[in-house]
Coordinates of C-alpha atoms in Angstrom, one line a residue:
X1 CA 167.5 99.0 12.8
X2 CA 166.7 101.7 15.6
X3 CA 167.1 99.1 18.4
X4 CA 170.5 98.8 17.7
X5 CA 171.7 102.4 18.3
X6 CA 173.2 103.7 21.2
X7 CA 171.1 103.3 25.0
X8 CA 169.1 106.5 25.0
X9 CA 168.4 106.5 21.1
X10 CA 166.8 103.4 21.1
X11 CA 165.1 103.2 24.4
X12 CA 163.7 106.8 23.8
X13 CA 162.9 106.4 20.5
X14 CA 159.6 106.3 18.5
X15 CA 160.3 103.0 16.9
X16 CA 160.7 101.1 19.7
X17 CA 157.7 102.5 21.1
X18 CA 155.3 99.3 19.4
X19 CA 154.5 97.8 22.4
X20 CA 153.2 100.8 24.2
X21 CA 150.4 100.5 21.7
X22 CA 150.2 97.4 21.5
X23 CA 149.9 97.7 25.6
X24 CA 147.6 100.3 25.8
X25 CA 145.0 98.2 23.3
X26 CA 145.3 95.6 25.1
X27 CA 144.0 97.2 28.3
X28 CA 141.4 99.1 26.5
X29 CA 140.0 95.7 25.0
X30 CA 140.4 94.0 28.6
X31 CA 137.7 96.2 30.2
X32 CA 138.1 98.5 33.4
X33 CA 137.5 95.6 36.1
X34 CA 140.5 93.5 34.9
X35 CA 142.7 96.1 34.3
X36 CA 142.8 96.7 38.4
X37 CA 143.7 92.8 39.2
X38 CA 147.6 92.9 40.8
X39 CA 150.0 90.8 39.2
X40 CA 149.2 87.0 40.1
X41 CA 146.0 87.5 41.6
X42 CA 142.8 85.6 40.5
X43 CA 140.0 87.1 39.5
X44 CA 137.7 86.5 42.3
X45 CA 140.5 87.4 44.6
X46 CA 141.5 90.8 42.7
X47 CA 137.8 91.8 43.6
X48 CA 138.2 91.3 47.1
X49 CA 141.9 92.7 47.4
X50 CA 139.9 95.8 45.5
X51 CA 137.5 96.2 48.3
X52 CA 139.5 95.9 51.3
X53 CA 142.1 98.1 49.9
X54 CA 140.1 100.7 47.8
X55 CA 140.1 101.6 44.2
X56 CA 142.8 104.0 44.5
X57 CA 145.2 101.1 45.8
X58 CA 144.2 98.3 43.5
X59 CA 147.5 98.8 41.8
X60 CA 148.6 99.7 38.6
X61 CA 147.3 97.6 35.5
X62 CA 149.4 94.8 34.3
X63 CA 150.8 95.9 30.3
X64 CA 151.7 93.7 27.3
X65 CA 155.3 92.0 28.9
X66 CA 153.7 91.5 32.0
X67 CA 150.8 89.7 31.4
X68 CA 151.4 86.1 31.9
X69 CA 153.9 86.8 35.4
X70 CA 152.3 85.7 38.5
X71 CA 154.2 87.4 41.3
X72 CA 156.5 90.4 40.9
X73 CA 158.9 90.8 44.1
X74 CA 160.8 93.8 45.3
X75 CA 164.2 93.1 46.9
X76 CA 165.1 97.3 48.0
X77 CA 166.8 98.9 50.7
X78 CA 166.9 102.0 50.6
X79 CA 170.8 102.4 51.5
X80 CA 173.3 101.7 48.9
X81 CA 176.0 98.8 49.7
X82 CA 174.5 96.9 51.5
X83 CA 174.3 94.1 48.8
X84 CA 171.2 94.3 47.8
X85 CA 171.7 93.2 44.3
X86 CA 173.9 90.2 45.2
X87 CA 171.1 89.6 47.4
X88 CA 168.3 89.8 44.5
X89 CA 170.7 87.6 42.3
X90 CA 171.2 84.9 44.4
X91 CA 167.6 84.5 45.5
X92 CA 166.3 85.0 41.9
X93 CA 169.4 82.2 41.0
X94 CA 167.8 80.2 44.0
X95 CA 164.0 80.2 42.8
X96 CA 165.1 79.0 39.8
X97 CA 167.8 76.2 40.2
X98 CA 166.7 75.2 43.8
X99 CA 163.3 75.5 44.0
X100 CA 162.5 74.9 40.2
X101 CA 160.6 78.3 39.9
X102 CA 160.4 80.1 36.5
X103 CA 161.9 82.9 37.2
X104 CA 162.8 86.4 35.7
X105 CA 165.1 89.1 37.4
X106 CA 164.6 93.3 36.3
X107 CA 167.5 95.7 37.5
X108 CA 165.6 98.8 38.0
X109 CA 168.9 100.6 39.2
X110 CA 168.8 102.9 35.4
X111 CA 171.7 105.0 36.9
X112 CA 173.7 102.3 38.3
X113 CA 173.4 98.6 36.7
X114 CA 175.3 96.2 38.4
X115 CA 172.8 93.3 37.1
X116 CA 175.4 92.5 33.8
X117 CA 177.9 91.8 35.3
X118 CA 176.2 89.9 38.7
X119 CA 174.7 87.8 35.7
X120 CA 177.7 87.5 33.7
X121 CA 175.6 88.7 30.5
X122 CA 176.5 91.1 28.0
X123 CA 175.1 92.8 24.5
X124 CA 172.0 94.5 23.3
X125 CA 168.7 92.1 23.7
X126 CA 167.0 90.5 20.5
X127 CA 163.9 92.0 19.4
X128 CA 160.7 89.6 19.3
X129 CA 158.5 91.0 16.3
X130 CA 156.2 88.0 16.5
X131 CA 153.2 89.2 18.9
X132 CA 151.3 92.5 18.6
X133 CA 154.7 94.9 19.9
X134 CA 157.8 95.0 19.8
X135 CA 159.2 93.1 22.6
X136 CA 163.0 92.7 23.8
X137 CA 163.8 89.2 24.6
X138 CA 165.4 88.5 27.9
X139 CA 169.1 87.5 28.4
X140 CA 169.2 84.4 30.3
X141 CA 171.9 82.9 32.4
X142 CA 171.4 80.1 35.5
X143 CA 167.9 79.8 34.2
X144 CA 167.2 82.9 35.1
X145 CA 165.3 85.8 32.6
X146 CA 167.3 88.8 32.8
X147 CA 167.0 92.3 31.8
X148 CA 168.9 94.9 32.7
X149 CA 169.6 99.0 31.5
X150 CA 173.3 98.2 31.8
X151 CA 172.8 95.8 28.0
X152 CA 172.7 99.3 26.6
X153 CA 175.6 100.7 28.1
X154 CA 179.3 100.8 26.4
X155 CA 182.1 100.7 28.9
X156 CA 182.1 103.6 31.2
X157 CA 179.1 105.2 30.0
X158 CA 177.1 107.4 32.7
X159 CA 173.4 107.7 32.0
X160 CA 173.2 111.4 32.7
X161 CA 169.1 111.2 32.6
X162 CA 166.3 113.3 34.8
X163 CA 163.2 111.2 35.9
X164 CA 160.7 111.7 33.2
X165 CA 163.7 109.6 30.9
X166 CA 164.7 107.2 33.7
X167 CA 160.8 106.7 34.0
X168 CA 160.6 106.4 30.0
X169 CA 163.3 103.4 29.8
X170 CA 162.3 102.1 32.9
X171 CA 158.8 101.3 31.7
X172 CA 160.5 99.7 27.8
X173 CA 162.5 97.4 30.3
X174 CA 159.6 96.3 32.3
X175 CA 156.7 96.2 30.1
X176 CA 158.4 95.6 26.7
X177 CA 160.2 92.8 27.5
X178 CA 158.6 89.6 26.8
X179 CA 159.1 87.7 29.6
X180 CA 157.3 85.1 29.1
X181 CA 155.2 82.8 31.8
X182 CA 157.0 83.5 34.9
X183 CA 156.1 82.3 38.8
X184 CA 158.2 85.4 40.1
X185 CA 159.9 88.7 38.5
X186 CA 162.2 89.9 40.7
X187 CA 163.1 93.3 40.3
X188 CA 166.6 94.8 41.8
X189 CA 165.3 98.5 43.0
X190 CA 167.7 101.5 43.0
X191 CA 168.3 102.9 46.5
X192 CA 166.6 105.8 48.3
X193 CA 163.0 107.1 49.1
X194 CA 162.8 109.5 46.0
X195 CA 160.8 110.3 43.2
X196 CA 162.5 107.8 41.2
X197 CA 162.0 105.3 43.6
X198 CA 157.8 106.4 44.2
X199 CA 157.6 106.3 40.6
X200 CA 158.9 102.5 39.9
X201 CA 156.9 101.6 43.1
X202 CA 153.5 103.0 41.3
X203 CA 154.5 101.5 38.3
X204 CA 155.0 98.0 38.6
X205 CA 152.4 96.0 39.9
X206 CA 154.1 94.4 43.3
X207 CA 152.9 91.2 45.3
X208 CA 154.8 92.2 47.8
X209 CA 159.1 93.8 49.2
X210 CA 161.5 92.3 50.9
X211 CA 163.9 94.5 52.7
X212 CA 168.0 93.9 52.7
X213 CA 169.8 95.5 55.5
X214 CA 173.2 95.2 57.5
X215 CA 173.2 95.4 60.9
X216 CA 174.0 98.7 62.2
X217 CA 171.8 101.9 62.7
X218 CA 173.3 103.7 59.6
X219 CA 171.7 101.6 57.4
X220 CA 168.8 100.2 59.3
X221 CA 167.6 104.1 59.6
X222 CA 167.5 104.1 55.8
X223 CA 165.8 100.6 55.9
X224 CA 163.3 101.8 58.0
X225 CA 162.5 105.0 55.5
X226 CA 162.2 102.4 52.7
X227 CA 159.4 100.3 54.8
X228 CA 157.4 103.6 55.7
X229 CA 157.5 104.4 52.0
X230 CA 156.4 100.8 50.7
X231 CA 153.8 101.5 53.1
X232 CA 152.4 104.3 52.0
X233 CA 152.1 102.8 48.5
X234 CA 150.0 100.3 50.0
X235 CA 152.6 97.5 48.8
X236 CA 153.2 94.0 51.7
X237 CA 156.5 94.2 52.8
X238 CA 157.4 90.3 53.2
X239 CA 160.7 90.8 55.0
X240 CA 163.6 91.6 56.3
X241 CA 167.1 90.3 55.3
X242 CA 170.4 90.9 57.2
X243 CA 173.2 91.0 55.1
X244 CA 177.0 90.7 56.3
X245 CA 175.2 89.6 59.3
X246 CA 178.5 88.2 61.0
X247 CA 181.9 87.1 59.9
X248 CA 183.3 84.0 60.8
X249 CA 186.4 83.3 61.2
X250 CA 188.1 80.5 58.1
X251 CA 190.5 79.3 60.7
X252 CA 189.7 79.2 63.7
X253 CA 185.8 79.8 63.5
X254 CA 185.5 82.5 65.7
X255 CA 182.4 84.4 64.9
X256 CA 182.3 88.1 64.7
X257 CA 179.3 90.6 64.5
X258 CA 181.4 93.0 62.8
X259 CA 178.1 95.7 61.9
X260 CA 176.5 94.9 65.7
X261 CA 173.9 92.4 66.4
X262 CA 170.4 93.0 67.1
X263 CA 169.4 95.9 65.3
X264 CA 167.4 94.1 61.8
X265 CA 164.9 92.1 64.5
X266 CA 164.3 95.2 66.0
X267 CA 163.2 97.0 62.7
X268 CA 161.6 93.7 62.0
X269 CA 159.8 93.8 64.9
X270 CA 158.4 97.5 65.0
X271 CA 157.0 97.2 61.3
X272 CA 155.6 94.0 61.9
X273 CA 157.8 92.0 59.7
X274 CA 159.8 88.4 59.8
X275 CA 163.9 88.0 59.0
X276 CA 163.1 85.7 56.8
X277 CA 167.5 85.5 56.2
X278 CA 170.9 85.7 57.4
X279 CA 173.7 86.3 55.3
X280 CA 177.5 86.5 56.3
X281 CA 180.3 88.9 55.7
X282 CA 182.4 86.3 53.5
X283 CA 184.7 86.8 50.5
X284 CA 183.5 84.0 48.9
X285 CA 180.5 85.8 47.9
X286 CA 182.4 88.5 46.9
X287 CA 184.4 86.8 44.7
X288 CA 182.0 85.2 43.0
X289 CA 180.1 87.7 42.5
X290 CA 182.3 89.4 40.8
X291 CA 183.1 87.1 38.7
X292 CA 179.4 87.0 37.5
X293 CA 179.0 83.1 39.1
X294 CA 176.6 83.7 42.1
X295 CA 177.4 81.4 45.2
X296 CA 173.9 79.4 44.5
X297 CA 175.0 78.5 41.1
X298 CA 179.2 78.1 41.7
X299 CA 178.6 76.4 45.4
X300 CA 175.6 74.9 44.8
X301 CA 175.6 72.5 48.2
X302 CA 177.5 75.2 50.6
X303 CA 176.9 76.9 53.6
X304 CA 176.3 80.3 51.3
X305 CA 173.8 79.3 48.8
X306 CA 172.3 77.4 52.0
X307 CA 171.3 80.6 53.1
X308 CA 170.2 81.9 49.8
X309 CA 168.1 79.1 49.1
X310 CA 166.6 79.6 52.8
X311 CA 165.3 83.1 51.9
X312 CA 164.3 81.8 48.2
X313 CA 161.8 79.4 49.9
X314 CA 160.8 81.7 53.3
X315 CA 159.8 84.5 50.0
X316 CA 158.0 81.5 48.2
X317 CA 156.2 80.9 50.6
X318 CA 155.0 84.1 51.4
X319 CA 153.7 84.9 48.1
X320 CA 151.8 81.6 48.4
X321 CA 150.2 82.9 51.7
X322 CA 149.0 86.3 49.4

């Protein structure tokens, strides 16, 4: 079957192009008012979101995969290595174990996936020929619906792709996956301000960001770019979260701020947002994550996932408040 060829043959081919269709019918049938409703949002309230924001920043329609998700959640940065997918892992790993959330979790990163093996899954999805498209089926793994560019992949394999094909797989992963009812999609952005970036952000229909950053000025400047761009696309940044915010010490508890201290409420502050998280510089995070066992899951009643589950529910909350 053409699914089952090689990453760019199947995710840019025609026959795996059913559910664009089967998307595009289904938008036609839904009428031009519902189409403009953001993901999760009733439809009384899509109407007055619509008028206090304008037509032109209703946000994009939801499409076949989407349709029964309630919230979809950006966790971005804007600088690499800063941990922002450990970040997105644990707090996708958190809303679903901790809180009891139904949860799903989309690496956007097409040019570097790091999602597989965060996840510990591997392999090419299932197809679902049951509904109207052709839908991939999630991996799963901690209860949490995963899908990820890097299930294509063999080995070492770049993805030597310009935006139109990035944008082109991107929108199979997201909209042709059937992910089922979902309370939250969290989705694992690539960093950077670019046209890739822009693109995803118009694309997927967004309740809301939350930023990752580490303390000092290198990557908070970056951080900063990335809420000034959210901005302009009209999407609620719901956060700030400082990652490797300290180190403490394993014998003697001495506690370190190895990146500088101060600098993530002082974004925070000046774009009007809350820390809703503090994360330490520890190798047990490291190590696990590596491993593909996230703290949350491996250390379920430790300090670590404590702080996880801390953002998990400050996020939950928010997108209650929307």
């Amino acid at each position: 079957m053409g699914w089952r060829q090689g990453a760019a043959e199947w995710l840019l081919s025609n026959a795996a192009s059913g559910w664009r269709g089967a998307a595009s019918a289904a938008a036609l049938a839904a009428g031009g008012a519902s189409g403009t409703a953001r993901a999760g949002a009733p439809a009384g309230a899509s109407r007055g979101a619509a008028a206090s924001r304008g037509a032109a920043a209703a946000g994009p329609q939801k499409k076949l995969g989407l349709k029964d998700v309630q919230h979809i959640v950006a966790i971005t940065s804007a600088k690499g290595g800063v941990g922002k997918s450990t970040t997105a892992v644990n707090v996708a790993v958190a809303m679903a174990t901790r809180l009891g959330l139904r949860v799903g979790l989309l690496d956007a990163d097409v040019h570097g996936p790091s999602i597989p093996t965060l996840m510990n899954l591997r392999g090419k999805p299932e197809l679902d020929k049951s509904g109207t498209g052709a839908l991939m089926l999630p991996k799963e793994n901690y209860r949490v619906k995963t899908m990820s560019f890097g299930f294509f992949l063999e080995g070492d394999e770049p993805v030597v792709w310009r935006g139109p094909m990035v944008n082109n797989a991107f929108d199979k992963m997201l909209f042709g996956t059937e992910w089922g009812l979902l309370d939250v999609l969290v989705v694992d952005m690539p960093p950077g301000t670019g046209d890739a970036q822009i693109n995803l952000g118009q694309r997927i229909p967004l309740s809301g960001a939350a930023l990752v950053s580490t303390p000092q000025d290198v990557a908070l400047i970056d951080v900063r770019r990335g809420a000034q761009m959210f901005l302009k696309l009209r999407v609620p940044l719901l956060g700030l979260i400082e990652n490797m915010a300290y180190h403490r010490c394993g014998k003697c508890g001495h506690v370190e701020h190895i990146f500088g201290t101060g600098g993530v409420e002082r974004a925070a502050a000046d774009y009007g947002m809350d820390v809703i998280g503090q994360v330490p510089l520890h190798v047990d995070i490291q190590t696990r994550s590596d491993a593909g066992t996230p703290v949350v899951a491996a250390e379920p009643g430790g300090a670590l996932a404590g702080a996880y589950v801390g953002i998990a529910e400050r996020l939950h909350a928010k997108l209650l408040a929307l």
